[in-house]
Short mmCIF file of C-alpha atoms in Angstrom, two decimals:
data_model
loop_
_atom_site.label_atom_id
_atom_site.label_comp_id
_atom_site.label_asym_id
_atom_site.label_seq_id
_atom_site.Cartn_x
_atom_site.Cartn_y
_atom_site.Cartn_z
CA UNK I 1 0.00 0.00 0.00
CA UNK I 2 1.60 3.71 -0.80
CA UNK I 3 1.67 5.85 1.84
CA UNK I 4 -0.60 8.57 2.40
CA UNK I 5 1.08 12.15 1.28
CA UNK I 6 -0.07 15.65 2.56
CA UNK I 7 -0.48 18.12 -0.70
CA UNK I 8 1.86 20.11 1.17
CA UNK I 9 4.48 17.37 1.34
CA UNK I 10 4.57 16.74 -2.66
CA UNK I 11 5.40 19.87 -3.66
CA UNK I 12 8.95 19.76 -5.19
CA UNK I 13 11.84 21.90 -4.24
CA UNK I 14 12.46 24.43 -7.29
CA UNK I 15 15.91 25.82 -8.50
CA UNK I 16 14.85 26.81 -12.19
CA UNK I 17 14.62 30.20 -12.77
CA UNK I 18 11.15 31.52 -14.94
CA UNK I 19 12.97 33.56 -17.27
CA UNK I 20 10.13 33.56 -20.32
CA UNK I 21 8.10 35.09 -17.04
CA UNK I 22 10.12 37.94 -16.61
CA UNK I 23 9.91 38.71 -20.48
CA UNK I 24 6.16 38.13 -20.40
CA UNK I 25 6.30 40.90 -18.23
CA UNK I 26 7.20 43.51 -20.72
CA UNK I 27 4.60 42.60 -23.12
CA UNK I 28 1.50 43.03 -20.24
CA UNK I 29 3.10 46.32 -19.81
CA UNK I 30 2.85 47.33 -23.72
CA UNK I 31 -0.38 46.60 -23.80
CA UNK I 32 -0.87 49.10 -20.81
CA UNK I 33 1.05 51.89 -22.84
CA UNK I 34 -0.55 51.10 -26.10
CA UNK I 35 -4.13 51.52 -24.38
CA UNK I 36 -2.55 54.91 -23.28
CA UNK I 37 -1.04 56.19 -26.78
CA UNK I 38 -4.16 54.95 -28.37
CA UNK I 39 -6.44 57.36 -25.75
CA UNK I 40 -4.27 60.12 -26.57
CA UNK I 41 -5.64 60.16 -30.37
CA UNK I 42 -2.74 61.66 -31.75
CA UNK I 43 -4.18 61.53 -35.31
CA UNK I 44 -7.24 63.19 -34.18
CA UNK I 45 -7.96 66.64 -34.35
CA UNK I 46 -8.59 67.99 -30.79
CA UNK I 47 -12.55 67.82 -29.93
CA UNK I 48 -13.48 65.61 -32.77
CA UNK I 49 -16.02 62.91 -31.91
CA UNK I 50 -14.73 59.87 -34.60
CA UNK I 51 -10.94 58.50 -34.47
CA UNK I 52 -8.57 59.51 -37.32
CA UNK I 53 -7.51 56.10 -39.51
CA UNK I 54 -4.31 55.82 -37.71
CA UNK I 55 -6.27 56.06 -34.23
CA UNK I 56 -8.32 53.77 -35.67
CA UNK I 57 -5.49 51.24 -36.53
CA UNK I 58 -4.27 51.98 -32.88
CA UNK I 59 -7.12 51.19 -31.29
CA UNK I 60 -8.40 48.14 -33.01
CA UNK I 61 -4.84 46.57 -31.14
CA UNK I 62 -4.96 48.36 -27.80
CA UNK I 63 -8.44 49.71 -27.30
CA UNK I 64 -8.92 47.05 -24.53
CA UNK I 65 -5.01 47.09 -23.26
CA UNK I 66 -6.17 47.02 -19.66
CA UNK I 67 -5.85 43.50 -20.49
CA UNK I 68 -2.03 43.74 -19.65
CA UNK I 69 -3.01 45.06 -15.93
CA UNK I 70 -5.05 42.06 -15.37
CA UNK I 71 -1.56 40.06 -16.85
CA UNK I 72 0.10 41.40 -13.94
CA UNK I 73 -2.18 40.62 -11.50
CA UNK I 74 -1.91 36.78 -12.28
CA UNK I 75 2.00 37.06 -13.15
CA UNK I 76 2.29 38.64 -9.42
CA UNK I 77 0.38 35.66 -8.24
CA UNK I 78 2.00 32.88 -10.12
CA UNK I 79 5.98 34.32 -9.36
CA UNK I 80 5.06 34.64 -5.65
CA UNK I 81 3.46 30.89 -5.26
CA UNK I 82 6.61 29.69 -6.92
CA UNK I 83 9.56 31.95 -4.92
CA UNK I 84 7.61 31.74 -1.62
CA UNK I 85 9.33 29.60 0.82
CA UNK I 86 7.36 30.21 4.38
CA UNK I 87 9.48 26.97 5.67
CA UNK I 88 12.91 28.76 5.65
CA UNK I 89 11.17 32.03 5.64
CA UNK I 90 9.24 34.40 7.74
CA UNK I 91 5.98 36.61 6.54
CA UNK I 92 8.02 40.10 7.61
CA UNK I 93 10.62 39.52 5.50
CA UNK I 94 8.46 38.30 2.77
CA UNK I 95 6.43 41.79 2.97
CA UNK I 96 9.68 43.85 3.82
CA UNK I 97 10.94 42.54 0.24
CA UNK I 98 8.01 43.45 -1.62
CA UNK I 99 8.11 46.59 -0.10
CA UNK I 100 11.65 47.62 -1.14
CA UNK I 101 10.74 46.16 -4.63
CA UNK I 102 7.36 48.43 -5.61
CA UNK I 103 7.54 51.31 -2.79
CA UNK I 104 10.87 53.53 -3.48
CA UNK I 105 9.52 53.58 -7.49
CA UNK I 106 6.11 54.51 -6.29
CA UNK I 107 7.08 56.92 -4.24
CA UNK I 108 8.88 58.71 -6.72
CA UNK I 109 6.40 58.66 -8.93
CA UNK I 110 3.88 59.82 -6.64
CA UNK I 111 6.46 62.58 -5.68
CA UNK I 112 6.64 63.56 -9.20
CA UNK I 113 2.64 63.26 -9.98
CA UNK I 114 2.13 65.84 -7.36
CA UNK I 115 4.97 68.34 -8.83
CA UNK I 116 3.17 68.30 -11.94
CA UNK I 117 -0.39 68.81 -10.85
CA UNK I 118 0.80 71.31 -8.49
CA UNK I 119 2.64 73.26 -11.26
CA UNK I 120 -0.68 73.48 -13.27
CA UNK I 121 -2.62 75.20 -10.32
CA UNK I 122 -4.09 71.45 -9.54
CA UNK I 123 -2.54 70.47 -6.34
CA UNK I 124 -4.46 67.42 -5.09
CA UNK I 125 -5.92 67.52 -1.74
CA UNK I 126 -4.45 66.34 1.68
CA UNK I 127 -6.56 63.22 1.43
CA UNK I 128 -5.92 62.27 -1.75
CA UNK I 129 -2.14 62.46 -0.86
CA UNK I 130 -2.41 60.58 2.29
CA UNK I 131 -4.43 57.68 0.08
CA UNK I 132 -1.54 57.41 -2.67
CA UNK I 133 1.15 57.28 0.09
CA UNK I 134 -0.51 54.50 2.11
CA UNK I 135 -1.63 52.83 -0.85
CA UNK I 136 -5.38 52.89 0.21
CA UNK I 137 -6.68 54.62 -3.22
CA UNK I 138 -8.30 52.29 -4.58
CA UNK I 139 -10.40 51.27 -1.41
CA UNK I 140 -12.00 53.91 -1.89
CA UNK I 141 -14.93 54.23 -4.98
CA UNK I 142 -14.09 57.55 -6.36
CA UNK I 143 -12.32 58.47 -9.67
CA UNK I 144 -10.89 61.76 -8.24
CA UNK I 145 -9.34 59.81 -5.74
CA UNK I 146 -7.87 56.31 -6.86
CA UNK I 147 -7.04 57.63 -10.64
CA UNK I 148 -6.14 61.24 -8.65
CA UNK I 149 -2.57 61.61 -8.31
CA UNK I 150 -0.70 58.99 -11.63
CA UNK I 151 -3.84 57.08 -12.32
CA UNK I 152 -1.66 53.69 -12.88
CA UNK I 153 -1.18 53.04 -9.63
CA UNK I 154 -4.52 52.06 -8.62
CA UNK I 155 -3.04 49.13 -9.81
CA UNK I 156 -0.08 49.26 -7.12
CA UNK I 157 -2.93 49.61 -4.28
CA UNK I 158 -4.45 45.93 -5.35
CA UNK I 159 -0.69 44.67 -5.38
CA UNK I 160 -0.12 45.89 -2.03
CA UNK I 161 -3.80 43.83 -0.49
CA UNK I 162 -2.41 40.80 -2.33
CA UNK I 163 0.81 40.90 -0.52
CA UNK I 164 -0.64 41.37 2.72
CA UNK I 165 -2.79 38.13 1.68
CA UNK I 166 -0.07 36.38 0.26
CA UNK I 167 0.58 34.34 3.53
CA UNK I 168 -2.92 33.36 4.63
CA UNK I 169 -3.86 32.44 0.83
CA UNK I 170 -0.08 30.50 -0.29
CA UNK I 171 -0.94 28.80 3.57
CA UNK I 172 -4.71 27.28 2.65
CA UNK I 173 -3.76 27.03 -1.23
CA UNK I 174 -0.59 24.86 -0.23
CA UNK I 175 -2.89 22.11 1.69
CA UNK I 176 -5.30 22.06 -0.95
CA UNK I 177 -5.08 19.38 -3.02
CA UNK I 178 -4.83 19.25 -6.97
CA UNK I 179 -8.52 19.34 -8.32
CA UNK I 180 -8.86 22.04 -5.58
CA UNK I 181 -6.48 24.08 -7.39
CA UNK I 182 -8.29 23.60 -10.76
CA UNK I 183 -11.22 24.66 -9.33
CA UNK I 184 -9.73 27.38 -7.88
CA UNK I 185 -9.01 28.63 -10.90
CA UNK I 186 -12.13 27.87 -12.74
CA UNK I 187 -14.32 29.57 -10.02
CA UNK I 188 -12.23 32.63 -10.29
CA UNK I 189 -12.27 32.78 -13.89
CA UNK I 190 -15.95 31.90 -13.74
CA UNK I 191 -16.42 34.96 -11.15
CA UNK I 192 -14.68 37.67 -13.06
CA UNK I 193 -17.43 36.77 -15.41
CA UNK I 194 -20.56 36.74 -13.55
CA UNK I 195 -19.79 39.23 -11.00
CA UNK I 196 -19.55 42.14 -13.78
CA UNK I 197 -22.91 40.82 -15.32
CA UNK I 198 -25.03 40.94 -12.03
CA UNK I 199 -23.12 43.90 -10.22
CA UNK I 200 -24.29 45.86 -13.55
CA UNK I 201 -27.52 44.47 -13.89
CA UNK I 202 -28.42 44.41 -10.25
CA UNK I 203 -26.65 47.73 -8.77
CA UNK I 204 -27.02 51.33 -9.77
CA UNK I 205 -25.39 53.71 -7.50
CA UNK I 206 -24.37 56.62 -9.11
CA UNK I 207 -22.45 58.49 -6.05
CA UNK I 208 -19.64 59.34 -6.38
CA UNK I 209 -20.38 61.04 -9.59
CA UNK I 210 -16.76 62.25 -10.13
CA UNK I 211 -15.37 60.60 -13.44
CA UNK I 212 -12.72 61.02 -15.10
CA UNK I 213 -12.88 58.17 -17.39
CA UNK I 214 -16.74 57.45 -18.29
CA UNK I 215 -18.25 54.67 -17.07
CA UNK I 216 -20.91 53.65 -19.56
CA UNK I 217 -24.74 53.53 -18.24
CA UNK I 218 -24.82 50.07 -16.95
CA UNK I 219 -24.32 50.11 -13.03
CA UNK I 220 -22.97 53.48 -12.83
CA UNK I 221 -19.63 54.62 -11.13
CA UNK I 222 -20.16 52.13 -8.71
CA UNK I 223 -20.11 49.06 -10.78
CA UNK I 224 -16.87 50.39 -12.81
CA UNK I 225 -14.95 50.39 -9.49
CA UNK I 226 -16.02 47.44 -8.05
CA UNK I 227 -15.03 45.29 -11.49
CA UNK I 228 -12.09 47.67 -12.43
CA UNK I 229 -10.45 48.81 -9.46
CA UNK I 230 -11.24 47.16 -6.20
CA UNK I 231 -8.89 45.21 -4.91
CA UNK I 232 -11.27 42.36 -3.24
CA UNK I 233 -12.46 42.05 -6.98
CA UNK I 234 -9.04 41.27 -8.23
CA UNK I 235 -7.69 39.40 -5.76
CA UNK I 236 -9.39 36.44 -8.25
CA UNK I 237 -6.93 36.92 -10.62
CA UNK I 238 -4.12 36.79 -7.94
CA UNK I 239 -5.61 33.57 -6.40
CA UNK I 240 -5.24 31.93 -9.73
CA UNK I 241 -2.00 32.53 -10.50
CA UNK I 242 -1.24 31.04 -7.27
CA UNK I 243 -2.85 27.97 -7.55
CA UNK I 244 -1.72 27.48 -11.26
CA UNK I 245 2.00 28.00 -10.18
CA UNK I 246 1.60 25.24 -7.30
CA UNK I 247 0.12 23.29 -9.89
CA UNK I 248 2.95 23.72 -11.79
CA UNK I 249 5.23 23.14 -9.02
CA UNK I 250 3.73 19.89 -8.37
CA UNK I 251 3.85 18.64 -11.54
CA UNK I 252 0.61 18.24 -11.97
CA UNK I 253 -0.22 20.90 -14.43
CA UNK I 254 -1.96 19.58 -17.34
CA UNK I 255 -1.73 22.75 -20.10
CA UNK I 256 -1.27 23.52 -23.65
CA UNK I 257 2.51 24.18 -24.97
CA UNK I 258 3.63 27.34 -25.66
CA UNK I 259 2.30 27.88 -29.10
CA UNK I 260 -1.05 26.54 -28.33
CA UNK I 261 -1.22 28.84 -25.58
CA UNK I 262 0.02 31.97 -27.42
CA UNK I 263 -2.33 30.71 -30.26
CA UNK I 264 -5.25 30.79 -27.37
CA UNK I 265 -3.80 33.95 -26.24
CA UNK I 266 -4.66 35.90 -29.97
CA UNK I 267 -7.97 33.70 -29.56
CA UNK I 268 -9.15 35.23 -26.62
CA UNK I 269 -7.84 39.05 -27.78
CA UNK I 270 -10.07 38.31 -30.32
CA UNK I 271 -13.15 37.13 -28.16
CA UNK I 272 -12.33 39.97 -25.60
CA UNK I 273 -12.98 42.58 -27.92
CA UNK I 274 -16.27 41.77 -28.68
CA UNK I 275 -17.52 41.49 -25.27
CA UNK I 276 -19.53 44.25 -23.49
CA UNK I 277 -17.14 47.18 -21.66
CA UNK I 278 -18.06 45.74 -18.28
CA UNK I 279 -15.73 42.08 -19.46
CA UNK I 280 -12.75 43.69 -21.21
CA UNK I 281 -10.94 44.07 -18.32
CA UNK I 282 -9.96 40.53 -18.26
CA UNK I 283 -12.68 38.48 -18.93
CA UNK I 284 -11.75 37.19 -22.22
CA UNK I 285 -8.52 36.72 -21.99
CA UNK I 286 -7.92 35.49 -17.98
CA UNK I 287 -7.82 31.64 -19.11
CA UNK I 288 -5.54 32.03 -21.39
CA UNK I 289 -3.03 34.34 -19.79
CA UNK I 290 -3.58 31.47 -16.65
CA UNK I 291 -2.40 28.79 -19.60
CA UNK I 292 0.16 30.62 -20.88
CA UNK I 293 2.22 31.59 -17.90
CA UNK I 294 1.76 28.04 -16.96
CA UNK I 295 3.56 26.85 -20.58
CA UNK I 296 6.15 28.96 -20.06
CA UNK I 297 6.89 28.34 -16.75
CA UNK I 298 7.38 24.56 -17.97
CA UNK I 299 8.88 25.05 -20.52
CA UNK I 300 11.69 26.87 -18.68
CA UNK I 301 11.94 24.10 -16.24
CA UNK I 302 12.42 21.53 -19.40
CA UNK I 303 14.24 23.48 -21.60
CA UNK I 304 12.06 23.83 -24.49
CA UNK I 305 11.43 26.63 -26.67
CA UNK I 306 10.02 30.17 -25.49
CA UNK I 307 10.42 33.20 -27.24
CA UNK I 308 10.58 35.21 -24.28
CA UNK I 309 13.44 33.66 -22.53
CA UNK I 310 16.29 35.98 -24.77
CA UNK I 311 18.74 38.44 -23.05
CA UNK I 312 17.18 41.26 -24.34
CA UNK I 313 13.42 39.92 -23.49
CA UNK I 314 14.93 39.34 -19.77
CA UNK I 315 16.31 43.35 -19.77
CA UNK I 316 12.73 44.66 -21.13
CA UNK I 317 11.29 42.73 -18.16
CA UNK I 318 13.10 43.49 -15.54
CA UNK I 319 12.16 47.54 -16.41
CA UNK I 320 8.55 47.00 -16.97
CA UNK I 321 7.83 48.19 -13.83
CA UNK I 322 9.03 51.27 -14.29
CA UNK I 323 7.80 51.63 -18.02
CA UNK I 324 4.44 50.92 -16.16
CA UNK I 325 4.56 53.31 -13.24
CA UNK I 326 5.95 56.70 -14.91
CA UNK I 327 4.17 56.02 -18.60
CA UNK I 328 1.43 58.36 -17.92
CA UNK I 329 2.78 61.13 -16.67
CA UNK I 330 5.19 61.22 -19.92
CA UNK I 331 2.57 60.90 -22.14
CA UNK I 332 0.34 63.72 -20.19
CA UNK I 333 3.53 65.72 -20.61
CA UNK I 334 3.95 64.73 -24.64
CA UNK I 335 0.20 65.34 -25.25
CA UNK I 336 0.45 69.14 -23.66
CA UNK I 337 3.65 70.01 -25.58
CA UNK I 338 4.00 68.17 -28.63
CA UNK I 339 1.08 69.61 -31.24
CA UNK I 340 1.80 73.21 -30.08
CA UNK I 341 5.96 72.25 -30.80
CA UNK I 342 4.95 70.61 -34.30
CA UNK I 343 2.10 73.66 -34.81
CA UNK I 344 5.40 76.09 -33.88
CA UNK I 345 7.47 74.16 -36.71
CA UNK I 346 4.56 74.48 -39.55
CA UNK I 347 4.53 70.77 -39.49
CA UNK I 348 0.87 70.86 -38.08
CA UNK I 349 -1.92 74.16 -39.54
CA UNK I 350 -2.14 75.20 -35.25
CA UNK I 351 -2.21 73.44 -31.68
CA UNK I 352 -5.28 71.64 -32.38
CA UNK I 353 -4.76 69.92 -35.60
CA UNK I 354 -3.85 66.24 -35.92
CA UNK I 355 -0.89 64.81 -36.65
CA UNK I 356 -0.61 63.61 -40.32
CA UNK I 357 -0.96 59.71 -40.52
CA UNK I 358 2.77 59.15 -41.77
CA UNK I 359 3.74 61.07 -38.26
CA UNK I 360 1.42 58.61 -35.98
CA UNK I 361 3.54 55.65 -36.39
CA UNK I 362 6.99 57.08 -35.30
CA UNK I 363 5.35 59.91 -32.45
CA UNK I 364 4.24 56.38 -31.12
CA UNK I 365 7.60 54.61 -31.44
CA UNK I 366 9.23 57.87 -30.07
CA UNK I 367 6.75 57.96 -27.21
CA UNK I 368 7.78 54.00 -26.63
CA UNK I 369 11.60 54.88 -26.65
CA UNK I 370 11.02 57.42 -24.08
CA UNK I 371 9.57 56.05 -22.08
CA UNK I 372 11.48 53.37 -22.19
CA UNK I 373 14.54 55.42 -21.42
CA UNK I 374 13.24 56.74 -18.80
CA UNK I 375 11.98 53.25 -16.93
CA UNK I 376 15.81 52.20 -17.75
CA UNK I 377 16.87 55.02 -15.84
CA UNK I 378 14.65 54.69 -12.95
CA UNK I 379 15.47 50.50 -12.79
CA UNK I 380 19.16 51.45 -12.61
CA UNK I 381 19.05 53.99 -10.34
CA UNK I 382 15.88 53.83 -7.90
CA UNK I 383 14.54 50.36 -8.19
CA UNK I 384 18.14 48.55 -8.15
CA UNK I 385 19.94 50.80 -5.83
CA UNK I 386 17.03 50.96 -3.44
CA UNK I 387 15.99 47.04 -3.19
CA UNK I 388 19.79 46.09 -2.26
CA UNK I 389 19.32 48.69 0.94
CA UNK I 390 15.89 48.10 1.86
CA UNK I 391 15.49 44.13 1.56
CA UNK I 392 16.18 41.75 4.24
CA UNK I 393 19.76 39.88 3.70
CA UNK I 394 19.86 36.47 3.24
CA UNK I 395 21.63 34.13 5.77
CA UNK I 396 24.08 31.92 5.21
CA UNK I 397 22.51 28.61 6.27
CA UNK I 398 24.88 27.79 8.78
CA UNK I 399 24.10 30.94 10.29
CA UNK I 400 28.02 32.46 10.04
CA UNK I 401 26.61 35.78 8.25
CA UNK I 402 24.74 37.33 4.92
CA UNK I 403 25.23 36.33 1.95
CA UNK I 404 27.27 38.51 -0.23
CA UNK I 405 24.94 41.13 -2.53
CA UNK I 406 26.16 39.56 -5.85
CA UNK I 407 25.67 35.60 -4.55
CA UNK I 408 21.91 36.96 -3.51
CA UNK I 409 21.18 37.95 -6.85
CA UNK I 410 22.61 35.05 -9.03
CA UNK I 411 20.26 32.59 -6.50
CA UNK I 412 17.62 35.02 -6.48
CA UNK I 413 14.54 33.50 -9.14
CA UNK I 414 13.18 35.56 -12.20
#
């Protein structure tokens, strides 16, 4: 007779590092910045109600790019299940190394967010500050306040509840066993469904009216946080990429390859753009991200092919972050000063007009390289820098002393 084994008990011990993951992580932030370029309507005169062709173009690929911040949410989920060692480690030093990875970034760009609104005459209230610096915005249903300060880090508020939950959730996950897990992730995939249909069909409270992206007329302000922004709402996506990484972890995963899943991946782009405003947050496409993250992570552990395992896929990763936090508040910055600069050169009739389509295309790619430069230069010099002093150091395990910086980071996974 085999002996009886405790889920917890079968999990393997893991030394492969999830490279393709860390490139995958570029890619969720594209999609963020191409939702972004895309709003800006470039090739659109100023006012007008339809999309020029080249808006048009750019928004048939990245009208429904808030995709990529549900990506995250599942990548944050999936790399934590599979670094997270509560054995041989302890739940402050799990936060305190979260915090020294997403804080000193956020705080800078909070820092900056402020500088700019208050050099427009548009300082934003005590409150509003106090939410951004606790990370508490997006608790709270109000547009003014959890998009107030650099909208893109309502994001940063869920990731800080998920962290907080990590423990508790990695603790009853771990002793579940495998067709838990699967269900897991079928109820939360089923959830993010339903929830949006009944919340919109069910609830209409229109307070608080401030909006500075509309809502639509189903369910009101309301509605749009609660499926958008609240972080009890997206803790579903978080959940599953926990359970699918211990799946994975165990062995036990049962998945597409690679190209099947990036093949389901364009499938459910394609299914997601049909669906009602409410679902294109994630709906169509939080299966497939699930599968694919799952693929990949295999296929690093096996050594088969992934297209997002290169060098330079691993360097675009490892700066998404920062592409994703300070994106915004370069393009706000491009959008006030570049038609009146190309209007000044006679390149555009006056301030107003839109850019001519041949000029789309590379203001986009220039917009991309910027900001791009400037996540590079806040990776190397705030997120990099400021991780080594704030983390906790890693003990030796005999217990003679830390580890030495450079032999943390060579063990450290993707």
């Amino acid at each position: 007779m085999r002996p009886h084994v405790r889920p917890e008990q079968s999990v393997p011990k893991v030394g492969g590092r999830l490279d393709s993951l860390t490139g995958l992580r570029w890619w969720a932030a594209l999609l963020v910045f191409g939702e972004h370029i895309s709003a800006l309507k470039l090739g659109t005169r100023v006012g007008a109600d339809e999309r020029g062709p080249a808006d048009e173009v750019l928004h048939f690929f990245f009208g429904t790019g808030t995709i990529g911040v549900s990506c995250f949410f599942i990548l944050s989920g999936f790399v934590l299940a599979w670094t997270y060692r509560p054995d041989t480690d302890t739940v402050r030093r799990f936060w305190q190394r979260r915090f020294a990875k997403i804080y000193p970034v956020y705080l800078v760009s909070t820092v900056l967010a402020f500088v700019l609104f208050a050099g427009m005459g548009q300082a934003p209230s005590v409150a509003n500050v106090a939410l951004h610096l606790t990370l508490l915005q997006s608790w709270v249903p109000d547009q003014g306040l959890y998009f107030g300060l650099n909208p893109v880090t309502w994001s940063l508020s869920c990731e800080a509840f998920f962290y907080l939950a990590m423990p508790l959730l990695f603790l009853w996950l771990r002793r579940s066993g495998v067709r838990t897990l699967y269900l897991v992730i079928g109820a939360a995939v089923a959830l993010s469904i339903v929830l949006p249909y009944t919340l919109g069909a069910l609830v209409d409270l229109p307070y608080p009216a401030t909006e500075m992206i509309p809502t639509g007329p189903v369910g009101g302000p309301f509605a749009y946080w609660f499926t958008y922004v609240f972080p009890g709402f997206r803790v579903l996506e978080f959940a599953a990429g926990v359970a699918a990484a211990l799946l994975v972890r165990r062995q036990a995963w049962r998945g597409p390859s690679v190209a099947w899943s990036l093949v389901i991946c364009l499938a459910g782009w394609a299914v997601n753009q049909q669906l009602p405003p409410r679902l294109q947050h994630e709906a169509g496409t939080f299966l497939p991200f699930v599968m694919l993250m799952a693929a990949l992570a295999v296929a690093d552990l096996q050594g088969r092919w992934s297209p997002l395992r290169g060098r330079r896929m691993r360097f675009l990763g490892e700066i998404s972050y920062c592409l994703y936090v300070f994106q915004l508040l370069l393009l706000a910055v491009v959008a006030d000063v570049l038609r009146p600069a190309l209007a000044a050169a006679g390149v555009l009739a006056d301030k107003e007009a839109a850019l001519p389509g041949w000029l789309v295309g590379p203001a986009v790619l220039g917009c991309l390289a910027l900001c791009s430069l400037a996540a590079w230069a806040a990776y190397r010099w705030v997120e990099v820098p400021m991780m080594r002093r704030l983390r906790p150091r890693v003990m030796r395990p005999d217990g003679t002393g830390p580890v030495a910086p450079a032999t943390v980071s060579a063990r450290m996974p993707a």
